[in-house]
């Protein structure tokens, strides 16, 4: 059976405006429960919403960054359902006309070709409160998040694999981080993703029902959810089984999606126009003002890095994909002259290590200054690259001062020709056949000899010098 996976995403992104979307309560994570509330966001009768200008600006900024059209007029609706975390009994969202429409984000598809994932709309919404389930069988409500501003970003079903979904989400998150409108702290729920997925049998055109998986708050869980649903729905197609449109959730403990309920239709939400909020009218001047406030975005920074630091496109793209990493690199360039060394070491050692440890640049144990010092030791030929890697390992784990560490552990590179000469002679004496082997065309033996000398010097010899001296000896012996 040949089949195609069809995925659309809906992403709720918190906006880090100073105050909430429709009242003047402070918009901040982690406060004492119910200390940032007012009659408005508690849903008291008679309290009226007032739309926050800053939220409008941030939503326009997201729209511009994602290539959307900005609507000069947009409208608000009430989405009604009953749940204790929803103080008013409805959520204010944008209905018929959202503030932004028709955008896209470019990702690399399965064949590493550019592909545009279209964005259908970006709408302003308010968040709900939060239920806290304690061990005492009671649920407690914290309404600090009630009325906090969100944008919901809705794609067309243009995504055809878990890889494309991950690429889309990564680019989305990184761009929001560059714009500084979302904290990026997914563990705090700053970005939550709903996945809509079904399969189509390309031979018979049979389709599975669209399944929605709600509120996934990590990208790896999104990937796993899609992979799991592909397998589950493939079985349905193969066995000619029918399933009604439904909502599921990802259960991380068993690595499976679980049925939550059969799908709410939009009728169930009894959407209606919100008469308390007039049509939002903006003009080109407002959009222009927001455009002028936009910071440098990923692609601009990539191009600038290529020019300013003479990086390859590949390296520049890696270093700019994450805003904080790009800043770490750029701040390091102030003290490190050798930009190629800096870029290579940042990518191959620092980023690889962060990735392996699933850690972030916020949690480094060493300072930017110490990182620069380490690279300058290499650049000034005081230590070789391999020693630098060893020192970096200790820096990463314990946050030591590289200069002190190198001195205390006697790791300074040996550049003294006569000292290296001694090692070379010793190695050549111990391997009397090696010169002939080299001359008869087995040039791999050179690497072996260099390795032996490095070992004798406890890794401290200047490898280029070792290489040169061995070749000289071989030539002389002819
Ligand atoms: Zn409030
Ligand atoms: Mn929503």
Coordinates of C-alpha atoms and ligand atoms in Angstrom, one line a residue:
X1 CA 0.0 0.0 0.0
X2 CA 1.3 3.4 -0.9
X3 CA 0.0 6.1 1.4
X4 CA 0.6 9.7 2.2
X5 CA 0.6 11.4 5.6
X6 CA -1.3 14.6 5.9
X7 CA -0.6 16.8 8.9
X8 CA -1.8 20.3 9.9
X9 CA -0.6 22.0 13.1
X10 CA -2.2 24.5 15.4
X11 CA 0.3 26.2 17.7
X12 CA -0.6 28.3 20.7
X13 CA 2.2 30.7 21.5
X14 CA 2.1 32.8 24.6
X15 CA 3.0 36.5 24.0
X16 CA 5.3 38.2 26.5
X17 CA 3.5 41.5 26.7
X18 CA 3.7 43.3 30.0
X19 CA 0.0 43.0 30.7
X20 CA -2.7 40.5 29.8
X21 CA -4.8 40.6 26.6
X22 CA -7.9 42.3 27.8
X23 CA -7.1 43.7 31.2
X24 CA -4.2 45.5 32.9
X25 CA -3.1 42.6 35.1
X26 CA 0.6 41.7 34.9
X27 CA 1.4 38.9 32.5
X28 CA 4.1 36.9 34.2
X29 CA 4.8 33.3 34.8
X30 CA 5.5 31.8 38.2
X31 CA 3.8 34.3 40.5
X32 CA 1.9 33.3 43.7
X33 CA -1.4 31.7 42.6
X34 CA -4.3 34.2 42.0
X35 CA -2.2 37.4 42.7
X36 CA -2.4 38.7 39.1
X37 CA -6.2 38.8 38.7
X38 CA -9.0 41.4 38.5
X39 CA -12.7 41.3 37.9
X40 CA -12.1 41.2 34.1
X41 CA -9.9 38.1 34.0
X42 CA -11.9 36.4 36.8
X43 CA -15.1 36.7 34.7
X44 CA -17.1 38.9 37.1
X45 CA -20.4 40.0 35.7
X46 CA -20.3 43.5 34.2
X47 CA -16.5 43.6 33.7
X48 CA -15.6 44.7 30.2
X49 CA -12.6 43.7 28.1
X50 CA -10.2 46.3 26.7
X51 CA -7.8 45.1 24.0
X52 CA -4.1 45.5 24.8
X53 CA -2.3 47.5 22.1
X54 CA 1.0 45.8 22.8
X55 CA -0.7 42.4 22.1
X56 CA -1.9 43.7 18.7
X57 CA 1.7 44.9 17.9
X58 CA 3.2 41.5 18.8
X59 CA 0.6 39.6 16.7
X60 CA 1.4 41.9 13.7
X61 CA 5.1 41.3 14.3
X62 CA 4.6 37.5 14.2
X63 CA 2.5 37.9 11.0
X64 CA 5.2 39.9 9.3
X65 CA 7.9 37.5 10.3
X66 CA 5.8 34.6 8.9
X67 CA 5.1 36.3 5.6
X68 CA 1.4 36.9 6.3
X69 CA -1.1 39.5 5.0
X70 CA -2.1 41.8 7.9
X71 CA -5.9 42.5 7.9
X72 CA -6.7 46.1 8.5
X73 CA -10.0 45.0 10.1
X74 CA -10.4 41.9 12.2
X75 CA -13.1 40.6 14.6
X76 CA -13.5 38.9 17.9
X77 CA -15.6 35.9 18.9
X78 CA -16.6 34.0 22.0
X79 CA -15.8 30.3 22.0
X80 CA -18.0 28.8 24.7
X81 CA -17.5 25.7 26.7
X82 CA -17.7 24.9 30.4
X83 CA -14.6 24.1 32.3
X84 CA -13.4 25.4 35.7
X85 CA -10.3 27.0 34.3
X86 CA -12.4 29.1 32.0
X87 CA -13.6 31.9 34.3
X88 CA -16.1 33.6 31.9
X89 CA -17.5 30.4 30.4
X90 CA -16.1 31.5 27.1
X91 CA -12.7 32.2 25.6
X92 CA -12.2 35.4 23.5
X93 CA -10.7 34.5 20.2
X94 CA -10.7 35.8 16.7
X95 CA -13.4 34.4 14.4
X96 CA -14.3 35.2 10.9
X97 CA -11.4 37.6 10.2
X98 CA -8.2 37.1 12.1
X99 CA -5.5 39.7 12.3
X100 CA -3.0 37.8 10.0
X101 CA -3.7 35.4 7.1
X102 CA -1.9 33.6 4.2
X103 CA 1.6 33.3 5.4
X104 CA 4.2 30.5 5.2
X105 CA 7.4 29.1 6.7
X106 CA 10.0 27.5 4.5
X107 CA 11.4 24.2 5.6
X108 CA 13.6 21.4 4.2
X109 CA 11.4 18.5 3.0
X110 CA 12.3 14.8 3.0
X111 CA 14.6 15.3 0.0
X112 CA 16.2 18.4 1.6
X113 CA 14.5 20.7 -0.9
X114 CA 12.9 24.0 0.2
X115 CA 9.2 23.6 0.8
X116 CA 6.7 26.3 2.0
X117 CA 4.4 25.2 4.7
X118 CA 1.5 27.6 4.4
X119 CA 0.0 29.4 7.4
X120 CA -3.7 29.8 7.1
X121 CA -4.2 32.3 9.9
X122 CA -2.8 33.8 13.1
X123 CA -5.4 34.9 15.6
X124 CA -5.3 36.7 18.9
X125 CA -6.7 34.8 21.8
X126 CA -6.7 34.7 25.6
X127 CA -5.4 31.8 27.7
X128 CA -7.3 29.9 30.4
X129 CA -6.4 29.6 34.0
X130 CA -4.7 26.5 35.3
X131 CA -6.0 23.6 37.4
X132 CA -3.5 22.4 40.0
X133 CA -4.0 18.8 41.0
X134 CA -2.6 18.2 44.4
X135 CA -2.2 14.9 46.2
X136 CA -5.2 15.6 48.5
X137 CA -7.9 14.8 46.0
X138 CA -8.8 18.5 45.4
X139 CA -8.2 20.5 42.3
X140 CA -7.1 24.0 42.9
X141 CA -7.5 26.9 40.5
X142 CA -4.9 29.4 39.6
X143 CA -6.3 32.3 37.5
X144 CA -3.0 34.1 36.9
X145 CA -2.9 32.8 33.4
X146 CA -6.6 33.5 32.8
X147 CA -6.7 36.2 30.0
X148 CA -3.0 36.0 29.3
X149 CA -2.3 36.8 25.6
X150 CA -1.8 34.1 22.9
X151 CA -1.6 33.9 19.3
X152 CA -2.8 30.7 17.7
X153 CA -1.0 29.9 14.5
X154 CA -2.8 27.5 12.2
X155 CA -1.2 25.9 9.2
X156 CA -2.8 24.3 6.1
X157 CA -2.3 20.5 6.0
X158 CA 0.9 20.9 4.0
X159 CA 3.1 18.8 6.3
X160 CA 3.8 15.2 5.1
X161 CA 6.2 13.8 7.7
X162 CA 7.4 14.1 11.3
X163 CA 10.6 15.6 10.0
X164 CA 8.8 18.4 8.3
X165 CA 6.7 19.0 11.4
X166 CA 9.8 19.2 13.6
X167 CA 11.5 21.6 11.1
X168 CA 8.5 23.8 11.0
X169 CA 8.2 24.0 14.7
X170 CA 11.9 24.6 15.3
X171 CA 11.9 27.5 12.8
X172 CA 8.7 28.9 14.3
X173 CA 10.1 28.7 17.8
X174 CA 13.4 30.2 16.8
X175 CA 11.8 33.0 15.0
X176 CA 9.5 33.9 17.9
X177 CA 12.6 33.8 20.1
X178 CA 14.4 36.2 17.7
X179 CA 11.4 38.5 17.8
X180 CA 11.5 38.3 21.6
X181 CA 7.7 37.8 21.8
X182 CA 7.7 34.3 23.3
X183 CA 10.0 33.0 26.1
X184 CA 10.6 29.7 24.3
X185 CA 10.3 27.9 27.6
X186 CA 8.1 25.0 26.5
X187 CA 8.3 23.3 29.9
X188 CA 6.3 26.3 31.1
X189 CA 3.7 25.9 28.4
X190 CA 4.9 28.9 26.4
X191 CA 4.3 26.9 23.1
X192 CA 1.7 24.2 22.9
X193 CA 1.0 22.3 19.7
X194 CA -2.1 20.4 18.4
X195 CA -1.5 17.9 15.6
X196 CA -4.2 17.1 13.1
X197 CA -3.3 14.0 11.1
X198 CA -4.8 11.5 8.7
X199 CA -3.5 9.1 6.0
X200 CA -4.6 8.7 2.4
X201 CA -4.2 5.4 0.5
X202 CA -2.7 6.6 -2.8
X203 CA -4.0 3.6 -4.7
X204 CA -7.6 3.6 -3.6
X205 CA -7.9 7.2 -2.3
X206 CA -9.4 5.9 0.9
X207 CA -8.7 8.1 3.9
X208 CA -8.6 7.7 7.6
X209 CA -10.6 10.2 9.7
X210 CA -8.7 13.3 10.8
X211 CA -7.5 12.7 14.4
X212 CA -6.5 15.6 16.6
X213 CA -3.9 15.2 19.3
X214 CA -4.1 18.1 21.7
X215 CA -1.7 20.2 23.8
X216 CA 1.7 18.5 23.1
X217 CA 4.4 20.6 24.8
X218 CA 7.6 19.2 23.4
X219 CA 8.8 18.9 19.8
X220 CA 10.1 15.3 20.3
X221 CA 6.6 14.4 21.6
X222 CA 5.2 15.9 18.4
X223 CA 7.5 13.8 16.3
X224 CA 6.7 10.6 18.2
X225 CA 3.0 11.4 18.1
X226 CA 3.1 11.6 14.3
X227 CA 5.1 8.4 13.9
X228 CA 2.8 6.6 16.3
X229 CA -0.4 7.8 14.5
X230 CA 1.1 6.9 11.1
X231 CA 1.5 3.3 12.2
X232 CA -1.9 3.2 14.0
X233 CA -3.8 4.6 11.0
X234 CA -1.9 2.5 8.5
X235 CA -3.3 -0.6 10.3
X236 CA -6.8 0.9 10.1
X237 CA -6.4 1.3 6.3
X238 CA -5.0 -2.1 5.9
X239 CA -7.8 -3.7 7.8
X240 CA -10.5 -1.6 6.3
X241 CA -11.5 -0.3 9.7
X242 CA -13.4 2.9 10.2
X243 CA -12.9 5.3 13.1
X244 CA -14.9 8.4 13.8
X245 CA -13.2 11.8 13.9
X246 CA -11.8 12.1 17.4
X247 CA -9.4 13.7 19.8
X248 CA -6.6 11.9 21.3
X249 CA -3.7 12.8 23.7
X250 CA -0.1 11.7 23.7
X251 CA 0.9 9.7 26.8
X252 CA 4.6 10.0 27.3
X253 CA 4.8 7.2 29.9
X254 CA 3.5 4.5 27.4
X255 CA 4.6 6.3 24.2
X256 CA 1.2 6.0 22.7
X257 CA -1.8 8.2 21.8
X258 CA -4.9 7.6 23.8
X259 CA -8.5 8.3 22.9
X260 CA -9.9 11.3 24.8
X261 CA -13.3 11.9 23.1
X262 CA -15.1 11.9 19.8
X263 CA -14.5 15.2 18.1
X264 CA -16.2 18.4 19.2
X265 CA -17.6 20.1 16.1
X266 CA -17.3 23.8 16.0
X267 CA -21.1 23.9 16.7
X268 CA -20.4 22.5 20.1
X269 CA -18.5 25.7 20.9
X270 CA -21.6 27.8 20.0
X271 CA -19.3 30.5 18.5
X272 CA -20.7 33.9 18.5
X273 CA -19.7 37.5 17.8
X274 CA -18.3 39.2 21.0
X275 CA -20.3 42.4 21.3
X276 CA -18.0 43.7 24.0
X277 CA -15.1 44.1 21.6
X278 CA -15.5 46.4 18.6
X279 CA -13.9 45.4 15.3
X280 CA -10.2 45.9 15.5
X281 CA -9.2 48.6 13.0
X282 CA -5.5 49.3 12.2
X283 CA -3.8 51.2 9.4
X284 CA -0.7 51.0 7.3
X285 CA 1.1 53.4 9.6
X286 CA 0.7 51.0 12.5
X287 CA 2.0 48.1 10.5
X288 CA 4.9 50.2 9.3
X289 CA 5.8 51.2 12.8
X290 CA 5.8 47.5 13.8
X291 CA 8.0 46.6 10.8
X292 CA 10.5 49.3 11.9
X293 CA 10.7 47.8 15.4
X294 CA 11.4 44.3 14.1
X295 CA 14.9 43.0 15.1
X296 CA 17.3 41.3 12.8
X297 CA 15.8 37.9 11.9
X298 CA 17.5 34.5 11.3
X299 CA 18.1 34.8 7.5
X300 CA 19.5 38.3 7.8
X301 CA 21.8 37.3 10.6
X302 CA 23.0 34.2 8.6
X303 CA 23.9 36.4 5.7
X304 CA 25.7 38.9 7.9
X305 CA 27.7 36.1 9.6
X306 CA 28.8 34.7 6.2
X307 CA 30.1 38.2 5.3
X308 CA 31.4 39.5 8.6
X309 CA 33.0 36.3 9.9
X310 CA 33.7 34.6 6.5
X311 CA 31.8 31.5 7.6
X312 CA 30.4 28.8 5.2
X313 CA 26.6 29.0 4.7
X314 CA 26.3 25.7 6.5
X315 CA 28.1 26.9 9.6
X316 CA 26.4 30.3 9.6
X317 CA 23.0 28.6 9.5
X318 CA 23.9 26.3 12.5
X319 CA 25.2 29.3 14.5
X320 CA 22.2 31.5 13.8
X321 CA 19.3 28.9 14.1
X322 CA 19.1 29.7 17.9
X323 CA 19.3 33.3 18.9
X324 CA 21.2 32.7 22.1
X325 CA 23.8 30.6 20.4
X326 CA 24.2 33.3 17.8
X327 CA 24.7 35.8 20.5
X328 CA 27.2 33.6 22.3
X329 CA 29.2 33.2 19.1
X330 CA 29.1 36.9 18.2
X331 CA 30.1 37.9 21.8
X332 CA 33.0 35.5 21.6
X333 CA 34.3 37.1 18.4
X334 CA 35.2 40.2 20.4
X335 CA 38.1 38.3 22.0
X336 CA 38.9 35.5 19.6
X337 CA 40.7 36.6 16.4
X338 CA 40.5 33.2 14.6
X339 CA 36.8 33.1 13.6
X340 CA 37.1 29.8 11.7
X341 CA 38.5 28.1 14.8
X342 CA 35.8 29.7 16.9
X343 CA 33.0 28.6 14.6
X344 CA 34.4 25.1 14.3
X345 CA 34.9 24.7 18.0
X346 CA 31.5 26.1 18.9
X347 CA 29.7 23.8 16.5
X348 CA 31.8 20.6 16.9
X349 CA 32.4 20.8 20.6
X350 CA 30.0 23.2 22.4
X351 CA 26.8 22.5 20.4
X352 CA 27.5 18.8 20.1
X353 CA 27.9 18.6 23.8
X354 CA 24.8 20.6 24.6
X355 CA 22.9 18.4 22.2
X356 CA 24.2 15.2 23.8
X357 CA 23.4 16.4 27.3
X358 CA 20.0 17.9 26.2
X359 CA 21.2 21.0 27.9
X360 CA 20.9 24.6 26.9
X361 CA 23.3 27.5 26.5
X362 CA 21.6 29.1 29.5
X363 CA 23.1 26.4 31.8
X364 CA 26.8 26.6 31.0
X365 CA 29.2 26.2 33.9
X366 CA 31.9 28.2 32.2
X367 CA 31.9 31.9 31.2
X368 CA 32.2 33.3 27.7
X369 CA 35.6 34.8 28.7
X370 CA 36.9 31.4 29.7
X371 CA 35.7 29.9 26.4
X372 CA 37.5 32.7 24.5
X373 CA 40.7 32.1 26.6
X374 CA 40.7 28.4 25.6
X375 CA 40.4 29.1 21.9
X376 CA 43.2 31.7 22.1
X377 CA 45.4 29.1 23.7
X378 CA 44.9 27.1 20.5
X379 CA 45.2 30.0 18.2
X380 CA 48.5 31.1 19.9
X381 CA 49.8 27.5 19.5
X382 CA 50.1 27.1 23.3
X383 CA 48.0 23.9 23.2
X384 CA 47.0 21.7 20.3
X385 CA 43.4 21.0 19.2
X386 CA 43.2 17.7 21.0
X387 CA 44.4 19.1 24.2
X388 CA 41.8 21.9 23.8
X389 CA 39.1 19.3 23.5
X390 CA 40.3 17.6 26.7
X391 CA 40.3 20.9 28.6
X392 CA 36.9 21.8 27.2
X393 CA 35.4 18.6 28.5
X394 CA 36.5 19.6 32.0
X395 CA 35.3 23.2 31.5
X396 CA 31.9 21.9 30.4
X397 CA 31.5 19.6 33.4
X398 CA 33.2 21.6 36.1
X399 CA 33.6 25.1 34.8
X400 CA 37.4 25.4 35.4
X401 CA 39.7 28.3 34.2
X402 CA 41.4 26.9 31.1
X403 CA 44.7 28.8 31.5
X404 CA 45.1 27.7 35.1
X405 CA 44.1 24.1 34.3
X406 CA 46.5 23.9 31.4
X407 CA 49.4 25.1 33.5
X408 CA 48.5 23.0 36.5
X409 CA 48.3 19.9 34.4
X410 CA 51.4 20.6 32.4
X411 CA 49.5 20.5 29.1
X412 CA 51.3 23.3 27.3
X413 CA 52.2 22.3 23.7
X414 CA 55.8 21.2 23.1
X415 CA 57.2 23.3 20.2
X416 CA 60.8 22.6 21.1
X417 CA 62.3 21.0 18.0
X418 CA 65.1 19.1 19.9
X419 CA 62.6 17.6 22.4
X420 CA 60.3 16.4 19.6
X421 CA 63.4 15.2 17.7
X422 CA 64.2 12.9 20.5
X423 CA 60.7 11.4 20.5
X424 CA 60.8 11.0 16.8
X425 CA 64.2 9.2 16.9
X426 CA 62.9 6.9 19.6
X427 CA 59.8 6.0 17.6
X428 CA 61.8 5.4 14.4
X429 CA 64.2 3.2 16.3
X430 CA 61.4 1.1 17.7
X431 CA 59.8 0.7 14.2
X432 CA 62.8 0.1 12.0
X433 CA 60.7 -1.1 9.0
X434 CA 58.4 1.8 8.9
X435 CA 60.6 4.1 6.7
X436 CA 60.9 1.4 4.0
X437 CA 57.2 0.7 4.2
X438 CA 56.4 4.4 3.8
X439 CA 58.8 4.7 0.8
X440 CA 57.2 1.6 -0.8
X441 CA 53.9 3.5 -0.9
X442 CA 52.2 2.7 2.4
X443 CA 51.8 6.3 3.4
X444 CA 49.3 5.4 6.1
X445 CA 52.3 4.5 8.2
X446 CA 52.9 8.2 8.7
X447 CA 49.8 8.6 10.7
X448 CA 50.8 5.7 12.9
X449 CA 54.3 7.2 13.5
X450 CA 52.8 10.6 14.3
X451 CA 50.4 8.9 16.7
X452 CA 53.3 7.1 18.5
X453 CA 55.2 10.4 18.9
X454 CA 52.1 12.1 20.3
X455 CA 51.7 9.3 22.7
X456 CA 55.3 9.6 23.9
X457 CA 54.8 13.3 24.4
X458 CA 51.6 12.7 26.4
X459 CA 49.6 14.4 23.6
X460 CA 51.5 17.7 24.1
X461 CA 53.7 17.8 21.0
X462 CA 52.8 20.2 18.2
X463 CA 51.3 17.7 15.7
X464 CA 52.3 19.7 12.6
X465 CA 55.9 19.9 13.8
X466 CA 55.9 16.1 14.5
X467 CA 54.6 15.5 11.0
X468 CA 57.2 17.7 9.5
X469 CA 60.1 16.2 11.4
X470 CA 59.2 12.6 10.6
X471 CA 59.0 13.4 6.9
X472 CA 62.4 15.2 7.1
X473 CA 63.9 12.1 8.7
X474 CA 62.4 9.8 6.0
X475 CA 63.8 12.0 3.2
X476 CA 67.3 12.1 4.8
X477 CA 67.3 8.3 5.0
X478 CA 66.9 7.9 1.2
Ligands
LIG1 ZN1 -7.1 40.9 35.0
LIG2 MN1 -7.1 28.3 20.2

